Coordinates of C-alpha atoms in Angstrom, one line a residue:
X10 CA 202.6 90.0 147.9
X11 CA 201.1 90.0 151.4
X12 CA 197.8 91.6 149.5
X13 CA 197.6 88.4 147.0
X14 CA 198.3 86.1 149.6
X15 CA 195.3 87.2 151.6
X16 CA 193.2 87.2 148.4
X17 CA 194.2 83.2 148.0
X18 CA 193.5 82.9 151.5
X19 CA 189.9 83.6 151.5
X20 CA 189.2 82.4 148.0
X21 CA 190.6 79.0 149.7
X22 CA 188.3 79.7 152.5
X23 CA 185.5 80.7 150.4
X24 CA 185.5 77.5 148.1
X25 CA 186.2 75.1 150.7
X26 CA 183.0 76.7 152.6
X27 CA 180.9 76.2 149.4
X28 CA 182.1 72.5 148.7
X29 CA 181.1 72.0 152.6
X30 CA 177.9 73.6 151.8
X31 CA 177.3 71.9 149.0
X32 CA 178.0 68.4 150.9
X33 CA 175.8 69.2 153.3
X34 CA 173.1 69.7 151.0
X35 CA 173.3 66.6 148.8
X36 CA 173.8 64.6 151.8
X37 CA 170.6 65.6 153.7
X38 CA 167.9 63.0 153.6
X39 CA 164.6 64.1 154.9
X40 CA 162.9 61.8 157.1
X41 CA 160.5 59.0 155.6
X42 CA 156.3 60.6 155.3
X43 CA 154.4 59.0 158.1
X44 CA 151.0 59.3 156.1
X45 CA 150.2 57.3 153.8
X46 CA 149.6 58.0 149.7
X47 CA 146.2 58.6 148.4
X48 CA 145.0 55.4 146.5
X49 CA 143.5 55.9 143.3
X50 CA 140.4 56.8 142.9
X51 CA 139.0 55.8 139.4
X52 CA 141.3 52.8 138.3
X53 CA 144.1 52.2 140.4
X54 CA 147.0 49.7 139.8
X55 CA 149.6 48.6 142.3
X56 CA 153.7 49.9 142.0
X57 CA 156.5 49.9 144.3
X58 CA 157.3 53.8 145.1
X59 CA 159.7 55.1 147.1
X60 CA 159.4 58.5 149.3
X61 CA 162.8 58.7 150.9
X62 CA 166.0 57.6 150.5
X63 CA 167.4 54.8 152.0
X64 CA 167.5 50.7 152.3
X65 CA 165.2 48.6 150.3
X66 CA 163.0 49.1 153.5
X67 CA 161.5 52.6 152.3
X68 CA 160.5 50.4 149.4
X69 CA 156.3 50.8 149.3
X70 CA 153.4 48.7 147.3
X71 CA 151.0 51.5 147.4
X72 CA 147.8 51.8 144.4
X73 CA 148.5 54.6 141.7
X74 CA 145.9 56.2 138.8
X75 CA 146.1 54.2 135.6
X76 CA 147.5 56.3 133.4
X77 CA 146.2 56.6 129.5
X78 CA 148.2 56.7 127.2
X79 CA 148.5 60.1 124.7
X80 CA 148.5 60.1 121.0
X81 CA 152.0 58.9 121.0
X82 CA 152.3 56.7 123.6
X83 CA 151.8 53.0 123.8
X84 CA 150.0 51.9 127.8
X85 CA 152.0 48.0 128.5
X86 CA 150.4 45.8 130.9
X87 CA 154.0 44.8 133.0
X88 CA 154.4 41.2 132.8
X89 CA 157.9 40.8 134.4
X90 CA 160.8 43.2 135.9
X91 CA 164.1 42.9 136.3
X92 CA 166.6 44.9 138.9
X93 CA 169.6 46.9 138.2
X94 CA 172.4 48.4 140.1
X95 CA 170.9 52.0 139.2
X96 CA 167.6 50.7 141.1
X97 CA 169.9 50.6 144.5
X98 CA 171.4 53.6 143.3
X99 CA 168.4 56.0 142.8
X100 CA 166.9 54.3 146.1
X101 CA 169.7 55.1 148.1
X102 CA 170.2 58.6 146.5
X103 CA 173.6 57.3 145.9
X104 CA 176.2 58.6 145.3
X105 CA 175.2 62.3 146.2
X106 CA 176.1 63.8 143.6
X107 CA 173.4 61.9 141.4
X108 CA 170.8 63.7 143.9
X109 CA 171.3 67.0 141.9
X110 CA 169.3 65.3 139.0
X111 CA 167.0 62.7 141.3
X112 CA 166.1 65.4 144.1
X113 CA 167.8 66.8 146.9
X114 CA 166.9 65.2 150.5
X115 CA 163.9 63.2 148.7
X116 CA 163.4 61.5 145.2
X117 CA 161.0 64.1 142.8
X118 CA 160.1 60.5 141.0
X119 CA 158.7 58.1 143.5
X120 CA 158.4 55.3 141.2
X121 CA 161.0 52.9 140.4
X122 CA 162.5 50.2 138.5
X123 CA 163.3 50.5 134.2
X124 CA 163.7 47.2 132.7
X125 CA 160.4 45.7 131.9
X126 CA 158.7 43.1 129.5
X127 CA 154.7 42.6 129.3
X128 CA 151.5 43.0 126.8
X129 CA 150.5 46.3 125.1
X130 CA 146.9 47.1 126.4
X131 CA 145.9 50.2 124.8
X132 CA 147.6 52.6 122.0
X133 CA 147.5 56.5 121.1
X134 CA 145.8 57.5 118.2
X135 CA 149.0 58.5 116.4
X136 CA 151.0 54.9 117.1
X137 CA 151.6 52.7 114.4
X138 CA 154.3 50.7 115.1
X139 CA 152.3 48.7 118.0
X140 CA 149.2 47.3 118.3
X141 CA 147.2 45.4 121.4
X142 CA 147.9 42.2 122.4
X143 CA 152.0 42.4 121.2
X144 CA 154.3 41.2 123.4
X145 CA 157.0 44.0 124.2
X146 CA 160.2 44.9 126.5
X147 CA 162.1 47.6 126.8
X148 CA 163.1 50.9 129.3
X149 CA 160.6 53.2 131.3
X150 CA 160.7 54.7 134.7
X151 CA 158.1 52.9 137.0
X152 CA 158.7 49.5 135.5
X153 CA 158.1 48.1 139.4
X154 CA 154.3 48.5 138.7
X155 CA 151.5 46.9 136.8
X156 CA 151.4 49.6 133.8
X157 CA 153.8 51.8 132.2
X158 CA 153.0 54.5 129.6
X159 CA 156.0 54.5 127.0
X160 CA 156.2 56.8 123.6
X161 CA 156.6 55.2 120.7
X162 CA 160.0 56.1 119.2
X163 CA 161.7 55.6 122.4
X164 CA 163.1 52.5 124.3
X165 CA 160.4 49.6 123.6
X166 CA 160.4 47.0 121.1
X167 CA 159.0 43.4 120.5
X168 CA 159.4 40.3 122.1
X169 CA 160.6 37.6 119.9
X170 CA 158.6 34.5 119.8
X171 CA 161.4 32.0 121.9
X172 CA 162.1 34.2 124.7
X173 CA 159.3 34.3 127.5
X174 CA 158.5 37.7 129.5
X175 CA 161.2 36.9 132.2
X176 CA 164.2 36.9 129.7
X177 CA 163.1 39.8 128.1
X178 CA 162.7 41.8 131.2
X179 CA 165.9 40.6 132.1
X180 CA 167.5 42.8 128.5
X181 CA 167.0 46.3 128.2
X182 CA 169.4 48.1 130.4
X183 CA 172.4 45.2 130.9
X184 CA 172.1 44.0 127.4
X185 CA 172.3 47.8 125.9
X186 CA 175.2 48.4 128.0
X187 CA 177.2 45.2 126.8
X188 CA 176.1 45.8 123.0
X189 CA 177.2 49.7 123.6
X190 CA 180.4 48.6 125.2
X191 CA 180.9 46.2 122.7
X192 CA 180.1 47.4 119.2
X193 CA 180.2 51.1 119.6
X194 CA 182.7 51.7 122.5
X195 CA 185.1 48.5 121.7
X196 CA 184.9 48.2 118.0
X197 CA 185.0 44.8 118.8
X198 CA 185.1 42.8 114.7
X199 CA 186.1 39.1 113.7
X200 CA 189.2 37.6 116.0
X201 CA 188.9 40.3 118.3
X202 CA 190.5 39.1 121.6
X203 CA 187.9 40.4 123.9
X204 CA 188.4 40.2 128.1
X205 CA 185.1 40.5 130.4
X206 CA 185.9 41.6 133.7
X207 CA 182.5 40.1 135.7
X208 CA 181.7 38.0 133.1
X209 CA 178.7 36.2 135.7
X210 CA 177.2 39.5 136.3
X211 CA 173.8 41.0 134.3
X212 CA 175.9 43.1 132.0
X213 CA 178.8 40.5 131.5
X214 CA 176.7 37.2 130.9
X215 CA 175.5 39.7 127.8
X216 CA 178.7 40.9 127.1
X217 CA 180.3 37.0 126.4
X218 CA 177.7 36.1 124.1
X219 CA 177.4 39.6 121.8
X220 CA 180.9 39.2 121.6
X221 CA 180.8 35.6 120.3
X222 CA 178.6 36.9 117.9
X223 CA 180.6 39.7 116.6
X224 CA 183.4 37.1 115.7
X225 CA 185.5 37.8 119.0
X226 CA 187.3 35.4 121.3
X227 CA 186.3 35.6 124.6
X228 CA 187.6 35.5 128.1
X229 CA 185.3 35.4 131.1
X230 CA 186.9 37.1 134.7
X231 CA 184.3 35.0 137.1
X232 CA 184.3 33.4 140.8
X233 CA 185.3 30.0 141.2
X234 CA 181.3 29.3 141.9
X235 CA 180.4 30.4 137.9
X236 CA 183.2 28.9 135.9
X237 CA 180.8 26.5 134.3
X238 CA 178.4 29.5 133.9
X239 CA 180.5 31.6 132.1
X240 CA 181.9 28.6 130.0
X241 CA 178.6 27.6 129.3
X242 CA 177.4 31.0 128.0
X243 CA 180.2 30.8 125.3
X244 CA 183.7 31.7 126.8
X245 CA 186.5 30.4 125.2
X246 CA 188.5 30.7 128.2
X247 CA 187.7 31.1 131.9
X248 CA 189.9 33.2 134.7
X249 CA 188.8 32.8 138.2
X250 CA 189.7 35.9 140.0
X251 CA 190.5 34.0 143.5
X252 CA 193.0 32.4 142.3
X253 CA 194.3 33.8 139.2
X254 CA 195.4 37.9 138.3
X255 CA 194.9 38.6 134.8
X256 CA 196.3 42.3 134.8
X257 CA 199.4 39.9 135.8
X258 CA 199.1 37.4 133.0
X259 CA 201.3 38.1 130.1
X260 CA 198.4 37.6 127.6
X261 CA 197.0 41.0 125.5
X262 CA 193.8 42.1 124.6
X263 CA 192.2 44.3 122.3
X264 CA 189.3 45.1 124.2
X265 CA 188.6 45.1 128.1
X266 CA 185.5 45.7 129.4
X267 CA 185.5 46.2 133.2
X268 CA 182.4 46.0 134.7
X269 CA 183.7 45.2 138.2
X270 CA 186.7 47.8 138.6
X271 CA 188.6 46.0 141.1
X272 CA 192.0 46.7 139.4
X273 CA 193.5 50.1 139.0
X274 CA 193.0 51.7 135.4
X275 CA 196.7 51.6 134.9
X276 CA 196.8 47.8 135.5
X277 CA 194.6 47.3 132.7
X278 CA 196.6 49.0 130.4
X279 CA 199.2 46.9 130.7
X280 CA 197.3 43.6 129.4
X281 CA 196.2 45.9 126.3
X282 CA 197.0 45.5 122.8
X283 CA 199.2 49.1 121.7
X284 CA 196.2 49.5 119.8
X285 CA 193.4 48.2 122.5
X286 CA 190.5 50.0 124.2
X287 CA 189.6 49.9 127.8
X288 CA 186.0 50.3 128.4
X289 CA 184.7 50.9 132.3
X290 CA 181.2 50.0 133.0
X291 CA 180.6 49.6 136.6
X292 CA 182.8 51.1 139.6
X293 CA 183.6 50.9 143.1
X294 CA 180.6 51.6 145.5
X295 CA 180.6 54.6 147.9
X296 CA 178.5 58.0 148.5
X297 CA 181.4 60.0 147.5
X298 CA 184.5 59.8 145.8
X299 CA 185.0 56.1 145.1
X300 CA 182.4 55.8 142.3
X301 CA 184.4 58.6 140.3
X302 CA 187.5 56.8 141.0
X303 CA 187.5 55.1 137.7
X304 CA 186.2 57.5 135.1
X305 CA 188.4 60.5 136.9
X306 CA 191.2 58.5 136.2
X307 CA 190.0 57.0 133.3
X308 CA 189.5 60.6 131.7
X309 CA 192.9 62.0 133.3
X310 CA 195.0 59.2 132.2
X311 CA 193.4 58.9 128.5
X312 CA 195.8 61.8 126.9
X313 CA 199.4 60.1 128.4
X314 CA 198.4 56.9 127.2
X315 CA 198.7 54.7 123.7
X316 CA 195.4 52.4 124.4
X317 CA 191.9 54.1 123.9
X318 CA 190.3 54.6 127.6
X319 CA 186.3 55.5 127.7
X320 CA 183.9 55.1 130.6
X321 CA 180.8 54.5 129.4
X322 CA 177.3 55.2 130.5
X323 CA 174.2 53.2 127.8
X324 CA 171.6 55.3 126.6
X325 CA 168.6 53.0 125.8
X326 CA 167.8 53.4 122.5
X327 CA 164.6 51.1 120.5
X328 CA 167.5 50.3 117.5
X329 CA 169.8 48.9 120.0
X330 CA 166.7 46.8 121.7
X331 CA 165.2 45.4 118.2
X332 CA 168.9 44.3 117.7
X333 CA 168.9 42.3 120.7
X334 CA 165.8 41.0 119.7
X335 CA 167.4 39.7 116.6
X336 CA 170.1 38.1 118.5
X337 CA 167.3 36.4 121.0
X338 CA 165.3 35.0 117.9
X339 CA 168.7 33.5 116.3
X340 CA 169.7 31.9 119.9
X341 CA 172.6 33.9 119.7
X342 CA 171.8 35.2 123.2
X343 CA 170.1 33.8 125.8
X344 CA 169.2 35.6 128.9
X345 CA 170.8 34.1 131.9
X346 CA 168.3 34.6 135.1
X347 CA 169.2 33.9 138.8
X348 CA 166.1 34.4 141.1
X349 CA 162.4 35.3 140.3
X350 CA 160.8 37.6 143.1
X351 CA 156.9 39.0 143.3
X352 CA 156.1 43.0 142.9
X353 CA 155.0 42.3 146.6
X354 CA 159.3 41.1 147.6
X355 CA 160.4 44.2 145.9
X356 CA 162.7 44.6 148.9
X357 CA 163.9 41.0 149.1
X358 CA 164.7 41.5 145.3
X359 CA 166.8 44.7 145.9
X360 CA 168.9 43.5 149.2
X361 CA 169.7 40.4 147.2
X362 CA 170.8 42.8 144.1
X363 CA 172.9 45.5 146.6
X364 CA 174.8 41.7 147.5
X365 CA 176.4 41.6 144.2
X366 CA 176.4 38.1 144.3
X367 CA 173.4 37.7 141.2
X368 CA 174.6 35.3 138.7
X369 CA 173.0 37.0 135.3
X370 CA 170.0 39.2 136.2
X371 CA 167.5 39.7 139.0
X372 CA 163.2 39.2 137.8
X373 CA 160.7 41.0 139.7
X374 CA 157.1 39.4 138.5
X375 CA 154.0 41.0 138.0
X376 CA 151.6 38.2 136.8

C-alpha cells in the first residue's frame, strides 16, 4: 500500500510538473522584432501583419509580394473588411491553448483578418466558376490587405447585385455561424420559438433575420441602447438584459442560441422546451479556463440532460455563403454595419471590436 501510494505520489508530481510546463510554454510571448519587414520587391501591396502577440498596437501596415494566383485559385482585389472576435483572438494568442495551432510565443501566419468582399482581378487556368471583373465575398486568411489568393471550391462566392462591398464583407464568418447555428445545429422549421442571446451583436443581428426566414418566432436578448435595433431587424419580441432575466421568465423555447454566455448552461435549460436545443456560440473571455467554461459544461452536462446541448464552432463553407447570398438578393437579410474604419486604423478597428459594444459588424475599408 505504502509502494502504490508513492507511485500516485509522483505520477501526481509528474503531471502537475508537465501541465506547469506546458503553461509555461503556451504562455511565453517572445518580444516584438525591432527590424523592420522587407518590402516587396516586384509588386508590392499593402496588409496589416502582425509579428507578436499582443494589443492591437503590434498591429503593422507593412508592403507584401502580390501573390498570383495558381491554376485553381481565384487573386480578389479586397474592396472592404470586416473584424471578428477571432481577429482579437489570434492577435492576442488568446486563449493559450489556441497557440498550439497559431504558434507558440509568436504567430507562424503574420497576416490577419478573414472576412472580405472586393473584385476578382485575375484567375487560374483551371477556374471556371469566376471570371474578372465579378464582384465576390467570402473567407481567407489575410483579408486585412489589398489582395487575397482564394481556391475555387472553398469559401468565396458572389455578391448579389443590392448589397454593396461593405455588407458583404460584413457576412462570411457571423452570417455562417448564425445559419450553422440555426439550420444545422437548431433545426430551427416553421413556428419554431427561437431565443437570441446578443441579438445586437455580428452573429445575432444575422441570427434574428435567418430565423424569420425559416418560419420561426423570434426573441432578441439586447441592451436597452438596441431595442429598436433588434426590433427593427425583425424580432417579434425584445428582452433587455438590464432590466429583465429571461432564464427567469416562465416562457419556453425550442431553440437558444447564446452567443453572449453570461448565464450558466444549466439556467438555460430551464427555459427549454423538453424537446429544445441549446446552441453556444461565443463564451466568456479569459487566457485560460473561462473560455472552456461553456462547452466543458456544455459537453459534461449533455448525457444527464433531456434538451439537446452542442457548442458550435462554423466552418465556412461556399454552399452556406451562396445561401446567404440568396437571402441578401430577396431582402431577407440585410447586413447591419456599425462603424467603417481605413486598412491604415486597423488598430482603432480592433480596440473598438475587443469593447464588445459593436452594434452588427465592424468594416475595415480598402478602397
Amino acid at each position: 500500500m505504502n509502494r502504490l501510494r508513492r507511485i500516485l505520489r509522483i505520477a501526481l508530481v509528474i503531471s502537475i510538473l508537465a501541465v506547469s510546463g506546458l503553461a509555461i510554454v503556451l504562455s511565453y510571448t517572445s518580444p516584438c522584432p525591432s527590424t523592420p519587414l522587407e518590402p516587396g520587391t516586384k509588386d508590392p501591396f499593402n496588409a496589416a501583419v502582425y509579428r507578436c502577440y499582443g494589443s492591437a498596437d503590434v498591429l503593422e501596415i507593412t508592403e507584401l509580394e502580390k501573390p498570383v494566383p495558381q491554376a485553381d485559385e481565384v487573386l480578389v482585389r479586397i474592396k472592404a473588411a470586416s473584424v471578428n472576435p477571432l481577429d482579437y483572438h489570434y492577435m492576442r494568442g488568446s486563449p493559450y491553448i489556441m497557440r498550439l495551432g497559431s504558434g507558440i510565443g509568436s504567430p507562424k501566419e503574420q497576416r490577419l483578418g478573414v472576412d472580405f468582399a472586393g473584385v476578382v482581378e485575375a484567375v487560374g487556368s483551371a477556374v471556371s466558376k469566376f471570371d474578372v471583373g465579378d464582384e465576390v465575398f467570402g473567407g481567407r486568411t489575410g483579408a486585412f490587405g489589398e489582395y487575397v489568393v482564394v481556391r475555387e471550391s472553398r469559401a468565396i462566392a458572389h455578391i448579389p447585385a443590392n448589397i454593396s462591398f461593405a455588407e458583404a464583407a460584413a457576412v462570411p464568418i457571423a452570417g455562417v455561424t448564425a445559419l450553422q447555428a440555426l439550420r444545422d445545429y437548431g433545426e430551427v422549421g416553421e413556428g419554431s420559438k427561437v431565443l437570441i442571446n446578443g441579438a445586437s451583436g455580428g452573429v445575432g443581428t444575422f441570427a434574428v433575420q435567418i430565423a424569420k426566414s425559416l418560419g420561426a418566432e423570434v426573441t432578441g436578448i439586447c441592451s436597452s441602447r438596441n431595442v429598436e435595433l433588434v426590433r427593427s431587424i425583425g424580432a417579434d419580441h425584445v428582452i433587455d438584459y438590464t432590466r429583465d432575466n429571461y432564464t427567469e421568465r416562465d416562457e419556453r423555447y425550442d431553440l437558444i442560441v447564446d452567443n453572449v454566455g453570461n448565464h450558466a448552461v444549466r439556467a438555460n435549460t430551464a427555459v427549454l422546451e423538453d424537446d429544445g436545443i441549446f446552441v453556444l456560440v461565443g463564451g466568456e473571455k479569459g487566457n485560460w479556463i473561462a473560455p472552456l467554461k461553456g462547452p466543458v459544461t456544455t459537453m459534461i452536462l449533455a448525457p444527464f440532460v433531456e434538451q439537446q446541448m452542442v457548442s458550435m464552432l462554423a466552418q465556412l463553407r461556399q454552399e452556406d455563403l451562396a445561401y446567404l447570398a440568396e437571402l441578401m438578393a430577396a431582402g431577407s437579410v440585410k447586413p447591419v454595419i456599425d462603424r467603417e474604419f481605413r486598412l491604415a486604423d486597423i488598430a482603432e478597428a480592433m480596440r473598438y471590436s475587443e469593447t464588445g459594444r459593436a452594434r452588427g459588424k465592424i468594416i475595415v475599408t480598402l478602397d
